[in-house]
């Protein structure tokens, strides 16, 4: 797909026009038919093509509204055969700083998962040209917009890459095939190297968490380490760790059958790590970024780990397993301990579809945000909606540490009914210590079962935009 910035409409293809609530005027259309309410739309035919009017509601206008409106417009026009789509900003010069968000929404709105459909059921048209009409503006402003658009394109590309892997079911994506994706990615980027630890090496080097969780499955676990060295980076690395349970049946503490299919998405934290490394390397950001993916399949079976087992994680801390379905924290413990010991990072992120309790607490749209640094958490919380991946802060605290204290080991892997997302986060903190750390529980937003303005059902790629934007911001401030 190509993006063109134009000062005037070229008269080709179909067009999305944004409409403020109550400001729509068109001969033959009553205000009752179209009021411009947020994310409502009206399709209009002209001799040269179609116009989709998309309502954006009233002021104040948020960046995310433009992203959704543009994404909705493009997604809707694609459904009715469009290939060449123009986003018209000529009546809205105030929105020009948000053109990149609109392009991002448009690109995310154009992705579809159709690999397994019959040829005749696949959509014939693709988004080939995306045009942005800016109106008459200074060339210097046009250049700024061009740069922002290029960045948005790279990031959106990475998000769609994550969605494509995420939507693949567990008979295609196993720890091994996921590691092949990482190897493939590293082969494409000069500054990126990859190392894959297989089961034997994991056993030998003391990764007792990841190997235990993976024991019940014929698809053996992997630890995938991606190392990106951007030009001119000399500060401590940023470490991003992701949970990639390629299928979470619950293991011996098996889950109920309903919706169990959705547990193919239990790898989305790890997939997001791939996407973050992809975007950062595409953008050539000047930093050292280490991405670690803890990949395993959680299955019951004659070799599976059991309730009551006591495991020794990387570095030696022991875990009493009381529920084999609380496996995410166990594989993350190994990955965090290894990443911190080996790379001495100045900042650590982890992303994981960690707890159903997080969805109960804050719903499906936002990820739970935990951190041992209040300033970082506050910044991320406030900016997350603008970045496209909304977060909501949740607490760590001694009460949660107490809840996971074990009689026989350092910790137990479940802490009871209360504050399930918080006890899981407290568990992780034991392996992090004092390094600045942010944990995102993406159980809710990692995939969607209802269509979203700019996303179809399925994997969302949550976290990629947030973390890339945050790193770009820190680099801009020279604080990385
Ligand atoms: N992957 C699940 C969490 C999950 C559940 C994410 C539903 C998204 C939707 C995780 O491994 C899990 O099973 N967690 C348990 C923990 C419990 C046993 C303490 C949960 O949330 O029920
Ligand atoms: Mn589980
Ligand atoms: Zn899980």
mmCIF file of C-alpha atoms in Angstrom, residues 62-404:
data_model
loop_
_atom_site.group_PDB
_atom_site.id
_atom_site.type_symbol
_atom_site.label_atom_id
_atom_site.label_comp_id
_atom_site.label_asym_id
_atom_site.label_seq_id
_atom_site.Cartn_x
_atom_site.Cartn_y
_atom_site.Cartn_z
ATOM 1 C CA UNK A 62 -9.062 13.449 20.716
ATOM 2 C CA UNK A 63 -6.355 11.845 18.670
ATOM 3 C CA UNK A 64 -7.967 8.478 19.216
ATOM 4 C CA UNK A 65 -11.263 9.715 17.758
ATOM 5 C CA UNK A 66 -9.532 10.566 14.477
ATOM 6 C CA UNK A 67 -7.809 7.196 14.478
ATOM 7 C CA UNK A 68 -11.115 5.414 14.987
ATOM 8 C CA UNK A 69 -13.007 7.574 12.491
ATOM 9 C CA UNK A 70 -10.374 7.086 9.766
ATOM 10 C CA UNK A 71 -10.126 3.373 10.503
ATOM 11 C CA UNK A 72 -13.878 2.930 10.467
ATOM 12 C CA UNK A 73 -14.104 4.867 7.187
ATOM 13 C CA UNK A 74 -11.428 2.812 5.465
ATOM 14 C CA UNK A 75 -12.692 -0.496 6.836
ATOM 15 C CA UNK A 76 -16.245 0.282 5.683
ATOM 16 C CA UNK A 77 -15.179 1.411 2.199
ATOM 17 C CA UNK A 78 -12.993 -1.665 1.767
ATOM 18 C CA UNK A 79 -16.004 -3.850 2.536
ATOM 19 C CA UNK A 80 -17.777 -2.367 -0.468
ATOM 20 C CA UNK A 81 -14.937 -2.771 -2.924
ATOM 21 C CA UNK A 82 -12.720 0.321 -2.531
ATOM 22 C CA UNK A 83 -9.014 0.207 -3.497
ATOM 23 C CA UNK A 84 -8.063 3.884 -3.623
ATOM 24 C CA UNK A 85 -9.158 5.894 -0.594
ATOM 25 C CA UNK A 86 -8.667 9.550 0.261
ATOM 26 C CA UNK A 87 -8.856 10.967 3.779
ATOM 27 C CA UNK A 88 -9.860 14.580 3.412
ATOM 28 C CA UNK A 89 -8.481 16.991 6.027
ATOM 29 C CA UNK A 90 -8.850 20.155 3.934
ATOM 30 C CA UNK A 91 -11.714 21.463 6.086
ATOM 31 C CA UNK A 92 -9.910 20.594 9.318
ATOM 32 C CA UNK A 93 -6.433 22.166 9.480
ATOM 33 C CA UNK A 94 -6.523 21.664 13.269
ATOM 34 C CA UNK A 95 -6.453 17.923 12.729
ATOM 35 C CA UNK A 96 -3.268 17.924 10.664
ATOM 36 C CA UNK A 97 -1.116 16.961 13.691
ATOM 37 C CA UNK A 98 -3.222 13.796 13.864
ATOM 38 C CA UNK A 99 -2.850 12.699 10.250
ATOM 39 C CA UNK A 100 -0.450 9.971 11.355
ATOM 40 C CA UNK A 101 -3.048 8.579 13.791
ATOM 41 C CA UNK A 102 -5.562 8.519 10.940
ATOM 42 C CA UNK A 103 -3.102 6.685 8.682
ATOM 43 C CA UNK A 104 -2.460 4.226 11.488
ATOM 44 C CA UNK A 105 -6.213 3.614 11.888
ATOM 45 C CA UNK A 106 -6.555 3.174 8.132
ATOM 46 C CA UNK A 107 -3.775 0.606 7.935
ATOM 47 C CA UNK A 108 -5.080 -1.357 10.916
ATOM 48 C CA UNK A 109 -8.556 -1.171 9.375
ATOM 49 C CA UNK A 110 -7.283 -2.729 6.158
ATOM 50 C CA UNK A 111 -5.907 -5.970 7.690
ATOM 51 C CA UNK A 112 -7.899 -9.186 7.356
ATOM 52 C CA UNK A 113 -7.262 -12.749 8.467
ATOM 53 C CA UNK A 114 -8.265 -14.928 5.515
ATOM 54 C CA UNK A 115 -5.529 -17.533 5.219
ATOM 55 C CA UNK A 116 -7.865 -20.461 5.662
ATOM 56 C CA UNK A 117 -10.798 -19.225 3.616
ATOM 57 C CA UNK A 118 -11.799 -20.525 0.241
ATOM 58 C CA UNK A 119 -10.502 -18.416 -2.637
ATOM 59 C CA UNK A 120 -13.997 -17.299 -3.611
ATOM 60 C CA UNK A 121 -14.774 -16.164 -0.063
ATOM 61 C CA UNK A 122 -11.710 -13.904 0.143
ATOM 62 C CA UNK A 123 -12.049 -10.212 -0.456
ATOM 63 C CA UNK A 124 -10.899 -9.295 -3.949
ATOM 64 C CA UNK A 125 -9.928 -5.715 -3.259
ATOM 65 C CA UNK A 126 -7.068 -4.441 -1.132
ATOM 66 C CA UNK A 127 -6.170 -0.986 0.011
ATOM 67 C CA UNK A 128 -3.726 -0.017 -2.733
ATOM 68 C CA UNK A 129 -3.556 3.768 -2.442
ATOM 69 C CA UNK A 130 -4.220 5.811 0.669
ATOM 70 C CA UNK A 131 -4.328 9.547 -0.060
ATOM 71 C CA UNK A 132 -4.341 12.305 2.508
ATOM 72 C CA UNK A 133 -5.577 15.735 1.428
ATOM 73 C CA UNK A 134 -4.051 18.440 3.607
ATOM 74 C CA UNK A 135 -5.312 21.627 1.919
ATOM 75 C CA UNK A 136 -2.899 24.531 1.242
ATOM 76 C CA UNK A 137 -0.157 24.328 3.884
ATOM 77 C CA UNK A 138 3.503 25.311 4.217
ATOM 78 C CA UNK A 139 6.045 22.833 2.822
ATOM 79 C CA UNK A 140 7.814 22.592 6.187
ATOM 80 C CA UNK A 141 4.585 21.434 7.836
ATOM 81 C CA UNK A 142 4.046 18.977 5.011
ATOM 82 C CA UNK A 143 7.502 17.538 5.705
ATOM 83 C CA UNK A 144 6.708 17.111 9.398
ATOM 84 C CA UNK A 145 3.505 15.301 8.520
ATOM 85 C CA UNK A 146 5.354 13.110 6.044
ATOM 86 C CA UNK A 147 7.804 12.017 8.733
ATOM 87 C CA UNK A 148 5.057 11.278 11.257
ATOM 88 C CA UNK A 149 3.143 9.321 8.618
ATOM 89 C CA UNK A 150 6.185 7.230 7.791
ATOM 90 C CA UNK A 151 6.629 6.348 11.452
ATOM 91 C CA UNK A 152 2.945 5.457 11.789
ATOM 92 C CA UNK A 153 3.214 3.214 8.737
ATOM 93 C CA UNK A 154 6.154 1.269 10.161
ATOM 94 C CA UNK A 155 4.423 0.823 13.506
ATOM 95 C CA UNK A 156 1.074 -0.176 11.965
ATOM 96 C CA UNK A 157 2.890 -2.646 9.736
ATOM 97 C CA UNK A 158 4.382 -4.263 12.829
ATOM 98 C CA UNK A 159 0.984 -4.370 14.546
ATOM 99 C CA UNK A 160 -0.552 -6.164 11.550
ATOM 100 C CA UNK A 161 2.384 -8.581 11.531
ATOM 101 C CA UNK A 162 1.663 -9.402 15.170
ATOM 102 C CA UNK A 163 -2.045 -9.867 14.396
ATOM 103 C CA UNK A 164 -1.234 -12.233 11.532
ATOM 104 C CA UNK A 165 0.859 -14.474 13.790
ATOM 105 C CA UNK A 166 -1.555 -14.126 16.701
ATOM 106 C CA UNK A 167 -4.561 -15.262 14.675
ATOM 107 C CA UNK A 168 -2.828 -18.487 13.646
ATOM 108 C CA UNK A 169 -4.078 -21.392 15.747
ATOM 109 C CA UNK A 170 -2.001 -23.612 17.985
ATOM 110 C CA UNK A 171 -1.614 -26.371 15.390
ATOM 111 C CA UNK A 172 0.392 -23.846 13.327
ATOM 112 C CA UNK A 173 2.081 -21.707 15.944
ATOM 113 C CA UNK A 174 4.011 -23.814 18.426
ATOM 114 C CA UNK A 175 7.011 -22.653 20.479
ATOM 115 C CA UNK A 176 9.202 -24.001 17.671
ATOM 116 C CA UNK A 177 7.390 -22.312 14.753
ATOM 117 C CA UNK A 178 7.194 -19.094 16.766
ATOM 118 C CA UNK A 179 10.956 -19.215 17.195
ATOM 119 C CA UNK A 180 11.252 -19.641 13.408
ATOM 120 C CA UNK A 181 9.329 -16.386 12.972
ATOM 121 C CA UNK A 182 11.905 -14.665 15.185
ATOM 122 C CA UNK A 183 14.773 -16.175 13.196
ATOM 123 C CA UNK A 184 13.132 -15.036 9.965
ATOM 124 C CA UNK A 185 12.725 -11.510 11.337
ATOM 125 C CA UNK A 186 16.335 -11.320 12.515
ATOM 126 C CA UNK A 187 17.468 -12.448 9.039
ATOM 127 C CA UNK A 188 15.868 -9.341 7.575
ATOM 128 C CA UNK A 189 17.503 -6.762 9.856
ATOM 129 C CA UNK A 190 21.193 -6.013 10.061
ATOM 130 C CA UNK A 191 21.186 -4.702 13.612
ATOM 131 C CA UNK A 192 19.196 -7.649 14.955
ATOM 132 C CA UNK A 193 20.442 -11.010 16.172
ATOM 133 C CA UNK A 194 18.522 -13.905 17.644
ATOM 134 C CA UNK A 195 19.237 -16.855 19.881
ATOM 135 C CA UNK A 196 16.812 -19.731 20.496
ATOM 136 C CA UNK A 197 17.189 -21.953 23.566
ATOM 137 C CA UNK A 198 15.772 -25.449 23.043
ATOM 138 C CA UNK A 199 14.479 -27.783 25.768
ATOM 139 C CA UNK A 200 17.838 -29.453 26.460
ATOM 140 C CA UNK A 201 19.612 -26.155 26.871
ATOM 141 C CA UNK A 202 16.821 -24.776 29.055
ATOM 142 C CA UNK A 203 17.033 -27.823 31.305
ATOM 143 C CA UNK A 204 20.794 -27.637 31.514
ATOM 144 C CA UNK A 205 20.861 -23.925 32.340
ATOM 145 C CA UNK A 206 18.242 -24.024 35.051
ATOM 146 C CA UNK A 207 15.066 -22.705 33.436
ATOM 147 C CA UNK A 208 12.884 -24.872 35.668
ATOM 148 C CA UNK A 209 9.775 -22.736 35.166
ATOM 149 C CA UNK A 210 9.570 -22.776 31.390
ATOM 150 C CA UNK A 211 10.559 -26.456 31.103
ATOM 151 C CA UNK A 212 7.987 -27.519 33.733
ATOM 152 C CA UNK A 213 5.105 -25.661 32.111
ATOM 153 C CA UNK A 214 6.079 -27.133 28.738
ATOM 154 C CA UNK A 215 6.442 -30.707 29.956
ATOM 155 C CA UNK A 216 2.900 -31.855 29.209
ATOM 156 C CA UNK A 217 3.105 -30.985 25.534
ATOM 157 C CA UNK A 218 4.733 -32.765 22.615
ATOM 158 C CA UNK A 219 5.604 -29.265 21.348
ATOM 159 C CA UNK A 220 8.688 -28.466 23.393
ATOM 160 C CA UNK A 221 9.274 -25.071 24.972
ATOM 161 C CA UNK A 222 11.650 -22.405 23.652
ATOM 162 C CA UNK A 223 13.202 -19.240 25.010
ATOM 163 C CA UNK A 224 13.659 -16.745 22.190
ATOM 164 C CA UNK A 225 16.125 -13.894 22.678
ATOM 165 C CA UNK A 226 16.172 -11.035 20.166
ATOM 166 C CA UNK A 227 18.962 -8.489 20.493
ATOM 167 C CA UNK A 228 18.697 -5.202 18.592
ATOM 168 C CA UNK A 229 21.641 -2.803 18.647
ATOM 169 C CA UNK A 230 20.662 0.508 17.118
ATOM 170 C CA UNK A 231 23.346 2.842 15.888
ATOM 171 C CA UNK A 232 24.889 5.163 18.454
ATOM 172 C CA UNK A 233 23.395 3.464 21.491
ATOM 173 C CA UNK A 234 25.542 3.435 24.591
ATOM 174 C CA UNK A 235 23.150 3.374 27.510
ATOM 175 C CA UNK A 236 21.788 0.316 29.271
ATOM 176 C CA UNK A 237 19.435 -1.824 27.210
ATOM 177 C CA UNK A 238 15.666 -1.850 27.377
ATOM 178 C CA UNK A 239 14.325 -5.335 28.029
ATOM 179 C CA UNK A 240 10.879 -6.397 26.808
ATOM 180 C CA UNK A 241 9.655 -9.808 27.947
ATOM 181 C CA UNK A 242 6.541 -11.542 26.621
ATOM 182 C CA UNK A 243 4.437 -14.541 27.641
ATOM 183 C CA UNK A 244 3.851 -16.843 24.671
ATOM 184 C CA UNK A 245 1.758 -19.796 25.761
ATOM 185 C CA UNK A 246 0.885 -21.066 22.286
ATOM 186 C CA UNK A 247 -2.108 -22.836 23.787
ATOM 187 C CA UNK A 248 -3.289 -22.698 27.384
ATOM 188 C CA UNK A 249 -5.514 -25.658 28.183
ATOM 189 C CA UNK A 250 -4.830 -25.047 31.866
ATOM 190 C CA UNK A 251 -2.823 -28.276 32.072
ATOM 191 C CA UNK A 252 -3.788 -30.726 34.818
ATOM 192 C CA UNK A 253 -5.892 -27.920 36.373
ATOM 193 C CA UNK A 254 -7.749 -28.010 33.078
ATOM 194 C CA UNK A 255 -9.998 -25.170 31.940
ATOM 195 C CA UNK A 256 -13.697 -25.586 31.176
ATOM 196 C CA UNK A 257 -14.412 -26.231 27.491
ATOM 197 C CA UNK A 258 -16.323 -23.078 26.727
ATOM 198 C CA UNK A 259 -14.155 -20.509 24.915
ATOM 199 C CA UNK A 260 -11.083 -22.671 25.379
ATOM 200 C CA UNK A 261 -10.331 -22.087 21.675
ATOM 201 C CA UNK A 262 -9.536 -18.479 22.579
ATOM 202 C CA UNK A 263 -6.514 -19.694 24.509
ATOM 203 C CA UNK A 264 -4.600 -19.770 21.208
ATOM 204 C CA UNK A 265 -4.259 -16.046 21.968
ATOM 205 C CA UNK A 266 -2.366 -16.757 25.172
ATOM 206 C CA UNK A 267 0.774 -16.090 23.133
ATOM 207 C CA UNK A 268 -0.023 -12.434 22.430
ATOM 208 C CA UNK A 269 2.460 -10.985 24.926
ATOM 209 C CA UNK A 270 5.264 -12.818 23.169
ATOM 210 C CA UNK A 271 3.905 -11.880 19.743
ATOM 211 C CA UNK A 272 3.854 -8.222 20.833
ATOM 212 C CA UNK A 273 7.568 -8.528 21.662
ATOM 213 C CA UNK A 274 8.197 -9.659 18.072
ATOM 214 C CA UNK A 275 6.236 -6.650 16.837
ATOM 215 C CA UNK A 276 8.047 -4.177 19.078
ATOM 216 C CA UNK A 277 11.421 -5.485 17.904
ATOM 217 C CA UNK A 278 10.168 -5.389 14.298
ATOM 218 C CA UNK A 279 8.973 -1.773 14.544
ATOM 219 C CA UNK A 280 12.009 -0.506 16.460
ATOM 220 C CA UNK A 281 14.365 -2.096 13.936
ATOM 221 C CA UNK A 282 12.343 -0.821 10.961
ATOM 222 C CA UNK A 283 12.504 2.677 12.418
ATOM 223 C CA UNK A 284 16.196 2.217 13.195
ATOM 224 C CA UNK A 285 15.795 3.745 16.651
ATOM 225 C CA UNK A 286 19.112 4.502 18.366
ATOM 226 C CA UNK A 287 18.855 2.192 21.369
ATOM 227 C CA UNK A 288 19.715 -1.314 22.503
ATOM 228 C CA UNK A 289 16.556 -3.372 22.811
ATOM 229 C CA UNK A 290 16.447 -6.949 24.018
ATOM 230 C CA UNK A 291 13.230 -8.892 23.434
ATOM 231 C CA UNK A 292 12.706 -12.189 25.253
ATOM 232 C CA UNK A 293 9.825 -14.520 24.472
ATOM 233 C CA UNK A 294 8.992 -17.361 26.867
ATOM 234 C CA UNK A 295 7.231 -19.885 24.648
ATOM 235 C CA UNK A 296 5.547 -23.096 25.803
ATOM 236 C CA UNK A 297 2.320 -25.005 25.377
ATOM 237 C CA UNK A 298 0.379 -25.745 28.563
ATOM 238 C CA UNK A 299 -1.142 -29.210 28.208
ATOM 239 C CA UNK A 300 -2.244 -32.066 30.477
ATOM 240 C CA UNK A 301 -0.664 -35.478 29.962
ATOM 241 C CA UNK A 302 1.527 -38.147 31.451
ATOM 242 C CA UNK A 303 4.545 -35.860 31.512
ATOM 243 C CA UNK A 304 2.732 -32.721 32.644
ATOM 244 C CA UNK A 305 3.646 -30.766 35.757
ATOM 245 C CA UNK A 306 1.149 -31.074 38.586
ATOM 246 C CA UNK A 307 -0.405 -29.204 41.495
ATOM 247 C CA UNK A 308 1.942 -29.647 44.434
ATOM 248 C CA UNK A 309 5.112 -29.691 42.343
ATOM 249 C CA UNK A 310 7.921 -27.435 43.525
ATOM 250 C CA UNK A 311 10.001 -25.827 40.767
ATOM 251 C CA UNK A 312 13.349 -24.088 40.764
ATOM 252 C CA UNK A 313 13.268 -21.106 38.392
ATOM 253 C CA UNK A 314 16.286 -19.494 36.699
ATOM 254 C CA UNK A 315 18.535 -18.088 39.428
ATOM 255 C CA UNK A 316 17.237 -20.510 42.060
ATOM 256 C CA UNK A 317 14.019 -19.109 43.551
ATOM 257 C CA UNK A 318 11.486 -21.888 44.175
ATOM 258 C CA UNK A 319 7.780 -21.952 43.310
ATOM 259 C CA UNK A 320 5.092 -24.157 44.779
ATOM 260 C CA UNK A 321 2.583 -24.946 42.040
ATOM 261 C CA UNK A 322 -0.966 -24.974 43.374
ATOM 262 C CA UNK A 323 -2.711 -24.525 40.044
ATOM 263 C CA UNK A 324 -1.128 -25.475 36.724
ATOM 264 C CA UNK A 325 -3.367 -22.922 34.991
ATOM 265 C CA UNK A 326 -1.420 -20.077 36.608
ATOM 266 C CA UNK A 327 1.453 -20.877 34.221
ATOM 267 C CA UNK A 328 2.148 -17.469 32.705
ATOM 268 C CA UNK A 329 3.840 -16.054 35.785
ATOM 269 C CA UNK A 330 6.034 -19.164 36.009
ATOM 270 C CA UNK A 331 7.436 -18.874 32.473
ATOM 271 C CA UNK A 332 7.841 -15.119 32.883
ATOM 272 C CA UNK A 333 9.825 -15.637 36.102
ATOM 273 C CA UNK A 334 12.509 -17.519 34.165
ATOM 274 C CA UNK A 335 12.567 -15.011 31.321
ATOM 275 C CA UNK A 336 12.726 -11.961 33.605
ATOM 276 C CA UNK A 337 15.437 -13.458 35.802
ATOM 277 C CA UNK A 338 17.547 -14.432 32.820
ATOM 278 C CA UNK A 339 17.079 -11.151 30.955
ATOM 279 C CA UNK A 340 17.951 -9.032 33.982
ATOM 280 C CA UNK A 341 21.000 -11.111 34.933
ATOM 281 C CA UNK A 342 22.361 -11.359 31.419
ATOM 282 C CA UNK A 343 21.681 -7.879 30.003
ATOM 283 C CA UNK A 344 21.599 -5.546 33.026
ATOM 284 C CA UNK A 345 18.728 -3.483 31.544
ATOM 285 C CA UNK A 346 17.908 0.058 32.673
ATOM 286 C CA UNK A 347 14.196 -0.477 31.991
ATOM 287 C CA UNK A 348 12.082 -3.637 31.819
ATOM 288 C CA UNK A 349 8.658 -4.202 30.297
ATOM 289 C CA UNK A 350 6.668 -7.376 30.344
ATOM 290 C CA UNK A 351 3.465 -8.122 28.452
ATOM 291 C CA UNK A 352 1.239 -11.069 29.249
ATOM 292 C CA UNK A 353 -2.306 -12.348 28.909
ATOM 293 C CA UNK A 354 -1.852 -13.140 32.548
ATOM 294 C CA UNK A 355 -5.150 -13.210 34.439
ATOM 295 C CA UNK A 356 -8.874 -13.508 33.857
ATOM 296 C CA UNK A 357 -9.129 -11.456 37.055
ATOM 297 C CA UNK A 358 -7.766 -8.419 35.213
ATOM 298 C CA UNK A 359 -10.716 -8.598 32.813
ATOM 299 C CA UNK A 360 -13.123 -8.868 35.741
ATOM 300 C CA UNK A 361 -11.511 -5.784 37.302
ATOM 301 C CA UNK A 362 -11.234 -3.392 34.335
ATOM 302 C CA UNK A 363 -12.932 -4.979 31.326
ATOM 303 C CA UNK A 364 -11.713 -5.943 27.866
ATOM 304 C CA UNK A 365 -10.580 -2.605 26.445
ATOM 305 C CA UNK A 366 -7.779 -1.617 28.796
ATOM 306 C CA UNK A 367 -4.697 -3.441 29.983
ATOM 307 C CA UNK A 368 -3.792 -3.529 33.664
ATOM 308 C CA UNK A 369 -0.742 -1.377 34.404
ATOM 309 C CA UNK A 370 1.639 -2.262 37.237
ATOM 310 C CA UNK A 371 4.997 -0.686 37.941
ATOM 311 C CA UNK A 372 7.603 -0.180 40.640
ATOM 312 C CA UNK A 373 8.119 3.387 39.303
ATOM 313 C CA UNK A 374 5.211 5.734 39.867
ATOM 314 C CA UNK A 375 6.423 8.383 37.422
ATOM 315 C CA UNK A 376 6.665 5.942 34.525
ATOM 316 C CA UNK A 377 3.271 4.423 35.328
ATOM 317 C CA UNK A 378 1.627 7.816 35.521
ATOM 318 C CA UNK A 379 3.094 8.935 32.221
ATOM 319 C CA UNK A 380 2.051 5.738 30.449
ATOM 320 C CA UNK A 381 -1.416 5.833 31.940
ATOM 321 C CA UNK A 382 -2.013 9.403 30.754
ATOM 322 C CA UNK A 383 -0.595 8.892 27.249
ATOM 323 C CA UNK A 384 -1.858 5.381 26.577
ATOM 324 C CA UNK A 385 -5.122 6.355 24.904
ATOM 325 C CA UNK A 386 -3.310 8.734 22.549
ATOM 326 C CA UNK A 387 -0.884 5.972 21.750
ATOM 327 C CA UNK A 388 -3.808 3.685 20.895
ATOM 328 C CA UNK A 389 -3.337 1.075 23.635
ATOM 329 C CA UNK A 390 -5.251 2.243 26.721
ATOM 330 C CA UNK A 391 -4.048 1.255 30.211
ATOM 331 C CA UNK A 392 -5.411 1.544 33.731
ATOM 332 C CA UNK A 393 -3.243 1.425 36.856
ATOM 333 C CA UNK A 394 -3.648 -1.370 39.409
ATOM 334 C CA UNK A 395 -1.822 -1.781 42.730
ATOM 335 C CA UNK A 396 1.132 -3.770 43.964
ATOM 336 C CA UNK A 397 1.440 -4.069 47.748
ATOM 337 C CA UNK A 398 2.476 -6.084 50.763
ATOM 338 C CA UNK A 399 -0.980 -7.618 51.094
ATOM 339 C CA UNK A 400 -0.492 -9.304 47.734
ATOM 340 C CA UNK A 401 3.025 -10.442 48.611
ATOM 341 C CA UNK A 402 1.593 -12.069 51.728
ATOM 342 C CA UNK A 403 -1.115 -13.804 49.724
ATOM 343 C CA UNK A 404 1.474 -15.686 47.668
#
